[in-house]
XYZ file of C-alpha atoms in Angstrom:
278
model
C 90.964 74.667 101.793
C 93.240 77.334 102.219
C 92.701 81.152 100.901
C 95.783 81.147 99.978
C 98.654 80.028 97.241
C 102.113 79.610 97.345
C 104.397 80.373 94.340
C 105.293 77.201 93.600
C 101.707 75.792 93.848
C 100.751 79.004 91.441
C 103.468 78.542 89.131
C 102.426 74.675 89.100
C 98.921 75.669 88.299
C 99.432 77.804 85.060
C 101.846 75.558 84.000
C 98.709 71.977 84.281
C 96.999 74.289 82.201
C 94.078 74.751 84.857
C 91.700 77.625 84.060
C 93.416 79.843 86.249
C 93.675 84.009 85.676
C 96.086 85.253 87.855
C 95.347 89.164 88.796
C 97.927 91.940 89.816
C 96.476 93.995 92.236
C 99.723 96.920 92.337
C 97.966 99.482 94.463
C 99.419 101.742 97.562
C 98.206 104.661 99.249
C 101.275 106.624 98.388
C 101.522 105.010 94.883
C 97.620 104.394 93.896
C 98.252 103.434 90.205
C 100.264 100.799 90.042
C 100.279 100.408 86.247
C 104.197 101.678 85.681
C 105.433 98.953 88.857
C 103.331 96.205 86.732
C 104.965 96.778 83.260
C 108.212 96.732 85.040
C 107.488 93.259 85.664
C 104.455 90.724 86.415
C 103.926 87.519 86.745
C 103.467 86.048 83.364
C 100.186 85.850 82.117
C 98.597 88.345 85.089
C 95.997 91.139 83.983
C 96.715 94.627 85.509
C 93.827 95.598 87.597
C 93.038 99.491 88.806
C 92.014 99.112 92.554
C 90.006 102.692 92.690
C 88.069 102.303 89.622
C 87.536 98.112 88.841
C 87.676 97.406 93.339
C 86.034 100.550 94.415
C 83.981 103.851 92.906
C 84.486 107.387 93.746
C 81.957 108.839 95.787
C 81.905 111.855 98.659
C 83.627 112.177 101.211
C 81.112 110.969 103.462
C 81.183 107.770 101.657
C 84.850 107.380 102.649
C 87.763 106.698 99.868
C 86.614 103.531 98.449
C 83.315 103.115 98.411
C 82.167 99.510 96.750
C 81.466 98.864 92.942
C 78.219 98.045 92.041
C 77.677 94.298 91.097
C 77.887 95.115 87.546
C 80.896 97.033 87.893
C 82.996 94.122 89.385
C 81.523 91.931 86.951
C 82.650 93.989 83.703
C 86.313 94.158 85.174
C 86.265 90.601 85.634
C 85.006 89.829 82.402
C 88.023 92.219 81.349
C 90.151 90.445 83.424
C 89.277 87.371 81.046
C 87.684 85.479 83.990
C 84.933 82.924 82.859
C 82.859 80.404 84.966
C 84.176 77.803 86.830
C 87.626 79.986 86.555
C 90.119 80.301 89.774
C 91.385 83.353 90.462
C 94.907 84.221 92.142
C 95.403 88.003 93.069
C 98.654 89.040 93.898
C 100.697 92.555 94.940
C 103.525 93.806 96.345
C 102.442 95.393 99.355
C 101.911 92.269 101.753
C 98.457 90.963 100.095
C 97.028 94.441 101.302
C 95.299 95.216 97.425
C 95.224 91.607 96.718
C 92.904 90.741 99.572
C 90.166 93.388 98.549
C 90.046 91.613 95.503
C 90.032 88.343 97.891
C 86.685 89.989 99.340
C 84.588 91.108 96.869
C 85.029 88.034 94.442
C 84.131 85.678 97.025
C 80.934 87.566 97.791
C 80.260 87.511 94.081
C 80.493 83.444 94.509
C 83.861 83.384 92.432
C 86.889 80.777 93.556
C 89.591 83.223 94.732
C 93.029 82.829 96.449
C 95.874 85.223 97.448
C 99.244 84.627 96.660
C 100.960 84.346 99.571
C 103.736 86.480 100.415
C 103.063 88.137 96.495
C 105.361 88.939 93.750
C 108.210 88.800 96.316
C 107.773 85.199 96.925
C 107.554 84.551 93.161
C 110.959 86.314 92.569
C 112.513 84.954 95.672
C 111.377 81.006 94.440
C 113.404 82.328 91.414
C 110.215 82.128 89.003
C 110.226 84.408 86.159
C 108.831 88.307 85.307
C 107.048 89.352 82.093
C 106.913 92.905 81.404
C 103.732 93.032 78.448
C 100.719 94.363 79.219
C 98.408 91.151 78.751
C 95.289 91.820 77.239
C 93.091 88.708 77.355
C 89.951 87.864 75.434
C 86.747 88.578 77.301
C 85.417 86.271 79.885
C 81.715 85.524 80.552
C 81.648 84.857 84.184
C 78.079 85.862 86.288
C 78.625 87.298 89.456
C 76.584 87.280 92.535
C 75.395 90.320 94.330
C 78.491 91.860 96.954
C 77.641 94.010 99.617
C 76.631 90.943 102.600
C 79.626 91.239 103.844
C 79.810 94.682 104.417
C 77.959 96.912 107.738
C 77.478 100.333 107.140
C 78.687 103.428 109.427
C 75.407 103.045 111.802
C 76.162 99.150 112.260
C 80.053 99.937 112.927
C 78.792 102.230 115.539
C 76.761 99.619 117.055
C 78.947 96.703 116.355
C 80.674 96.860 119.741
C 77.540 95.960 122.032
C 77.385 92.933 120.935
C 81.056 91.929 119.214
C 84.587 93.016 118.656
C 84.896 95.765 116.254
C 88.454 95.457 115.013
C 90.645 98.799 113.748
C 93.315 97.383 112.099
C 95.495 100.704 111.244
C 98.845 101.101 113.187
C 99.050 101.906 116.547
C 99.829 105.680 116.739
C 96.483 106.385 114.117
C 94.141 104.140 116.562
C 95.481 106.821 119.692
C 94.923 109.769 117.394
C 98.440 110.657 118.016
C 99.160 110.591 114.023
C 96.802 111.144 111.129
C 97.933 111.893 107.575
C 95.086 111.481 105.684
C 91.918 112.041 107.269
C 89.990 115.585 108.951
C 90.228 113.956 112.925
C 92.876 111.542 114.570
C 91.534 108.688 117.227
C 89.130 105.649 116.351
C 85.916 104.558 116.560
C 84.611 104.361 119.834
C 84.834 100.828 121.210
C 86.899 99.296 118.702
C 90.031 97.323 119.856
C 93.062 97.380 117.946
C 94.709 95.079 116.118
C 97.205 96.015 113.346
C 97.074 94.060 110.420
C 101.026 93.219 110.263
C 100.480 91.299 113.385
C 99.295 88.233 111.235
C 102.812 88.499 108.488
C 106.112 87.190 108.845
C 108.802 90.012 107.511
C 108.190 88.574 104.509
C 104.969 89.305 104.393
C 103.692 85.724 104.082
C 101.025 84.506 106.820
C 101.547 82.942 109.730
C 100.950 79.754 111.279
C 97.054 78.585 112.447
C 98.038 78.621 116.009
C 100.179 82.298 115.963
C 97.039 83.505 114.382
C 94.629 82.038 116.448
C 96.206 83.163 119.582
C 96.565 86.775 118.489
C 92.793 87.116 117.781
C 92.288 85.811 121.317
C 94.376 88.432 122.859
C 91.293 90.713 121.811
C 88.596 88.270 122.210
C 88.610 87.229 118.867
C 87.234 83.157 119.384
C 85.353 80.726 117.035
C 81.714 82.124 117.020
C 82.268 85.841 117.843
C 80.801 88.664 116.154
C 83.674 90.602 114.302
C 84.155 93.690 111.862
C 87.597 95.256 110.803
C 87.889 98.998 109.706
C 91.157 100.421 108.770
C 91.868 104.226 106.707
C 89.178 103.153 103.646
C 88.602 99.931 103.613
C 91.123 98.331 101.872
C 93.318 96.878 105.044
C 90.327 95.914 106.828
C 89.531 93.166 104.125
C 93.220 91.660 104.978
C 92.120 91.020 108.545
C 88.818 89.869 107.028
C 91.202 87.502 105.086
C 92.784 85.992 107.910
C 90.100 85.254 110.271
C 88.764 83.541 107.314
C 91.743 81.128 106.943
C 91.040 80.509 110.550
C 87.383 79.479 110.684
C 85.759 82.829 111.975
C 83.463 84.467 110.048
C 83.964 88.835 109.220
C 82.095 91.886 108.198
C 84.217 94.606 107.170
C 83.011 98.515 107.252
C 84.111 99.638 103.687
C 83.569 103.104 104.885
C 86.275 102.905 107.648
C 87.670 105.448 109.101
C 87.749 108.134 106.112
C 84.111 107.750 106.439
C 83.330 108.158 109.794
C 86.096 111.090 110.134
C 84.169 113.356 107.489
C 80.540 112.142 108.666
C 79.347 115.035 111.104
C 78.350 114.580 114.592
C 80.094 110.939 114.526
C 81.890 110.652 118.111
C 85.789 110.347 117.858
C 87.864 108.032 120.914
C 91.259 108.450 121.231
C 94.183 107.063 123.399
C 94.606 103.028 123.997
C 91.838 102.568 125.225
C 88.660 101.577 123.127
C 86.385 103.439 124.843
């Protein structure tokens, strides 16, 4: 089954009256708070969710940006969120499934039944389905989450993750050389990683692309059915895209969560730059 939802398939979900709770994930790096874009209009019945407090924790610097929730934190925003057992979720943004997909990979961890609305709230408006602008408030849910954090390698396994697999950066180009770094103390990448941006896997419309496109990109890096692979990106929100996508096609990810804004303000951590991983 696919990670992933189409509008139509969404809207024809709510409308059966399946227990779904649709999520809106409105978070960008130049724009973290989302709230204002969400009240300006949302998919009808979606609960507003705060990325850096409900999908991360503040922490030092050394931890990087967005550090995991505990268990317990997850599971009293989802609770908030109205989500009860047995309950599908489908998170949604407007920033390419970015936001939506860290969602994606910490509810599957906790054992909930998640998808990602493909192509988000532009492909709702563009299938001509309609906006609400209240700010739902739902009644509790009850759901039990499992414990997160498997999926995850800390900074000392990223390190060592290239030995023995591909370790994935999945920022843009220019940040992996070091040529270009707006947000973190030192410019280059981890040493061995391989790059692979994460907009190689969308159409301009930010919807995914086809099995075979995909499949054949991750093989340009050595990316094959039965690999060992971990994506990093600025702070670990872009990393659990890629994490995403090799999930839709049948290979198995770690993510660092600590990415780069970890490693850059962790002492003594080696820095590559250029092309090249090494």
């Amino acid at each position: 089954m696919s990670n992933f939802v189409s509008a139509e398939q969404l809207s024809a979900l709510q409308s059966s009256g399946a227990p779904v709770r649709v999520i809106d994930v409105r978070w960008r790096l130049d724009r973290p708070d989302g709230h204002a874009e969400y009240l300006g209009g949302h998919i009808p019945g979606a609960v507003y969710v705060p990325l850096a407090t409900e999908l991360a924790t503040h922490g030092e610097a050394s931890e990087g940006r967005h550090p995991l929730p505990s268990t317990l934190t997850l599971q009293d925003a989802a609770r908030r969120w109205g989500v009860r057992r047995g309950d599908l979720v489908i998170a949604y943004d407007d920033a390419k499934g970015l936001s939506a997909s860290r969602a994606w990979w910490l509810l599957r961890q906790a054992g909930v039944e998640v998808r990602v609305l493909d192509g988000g709230l532009r492909a709702w408006i563009a299938a001509g389905l309609p906006l609400a602008t209240d700010d739902v408030r739902v009644d509790a849910g009850d759901v039990v989450l499992a414990e997160i954090g498997g999926d995850a390698i800390s900074i000392d396994e990223a390190a060592a993750f290239p030995e023995n697999g591909i370790l994935l950066d999945v920022r843009a180009p220019e940040r992996y050389r070091g040529e270009h770094e707006p947000l973190d103390p030192v410019a280059g990448h981890i040493p061995g990683a391989v790059n692979l941006p994460m907009a190689a896997h969308l159409d301009p419309e930010g919807r995914i692309l086809d099995m075979h496109t995909l499949q054949a990109t991750f093989a340009k890096v050595g990316v094959t059915e039965g690999t060992p692979v971990a994506a990093y990106c600025g702070s670990g929100i872009t990393a659990a895209h890629t994490a995403l996508v090799l999930d839709e096609v049948g290979i198995a990810a770690k993510v660092f969560p600590g990415s780069w804004s970890q490693w850059s303000n962790t002492p003594g951590r080696p820095v590559a730059t250029g092309d090249r991983p090494a």
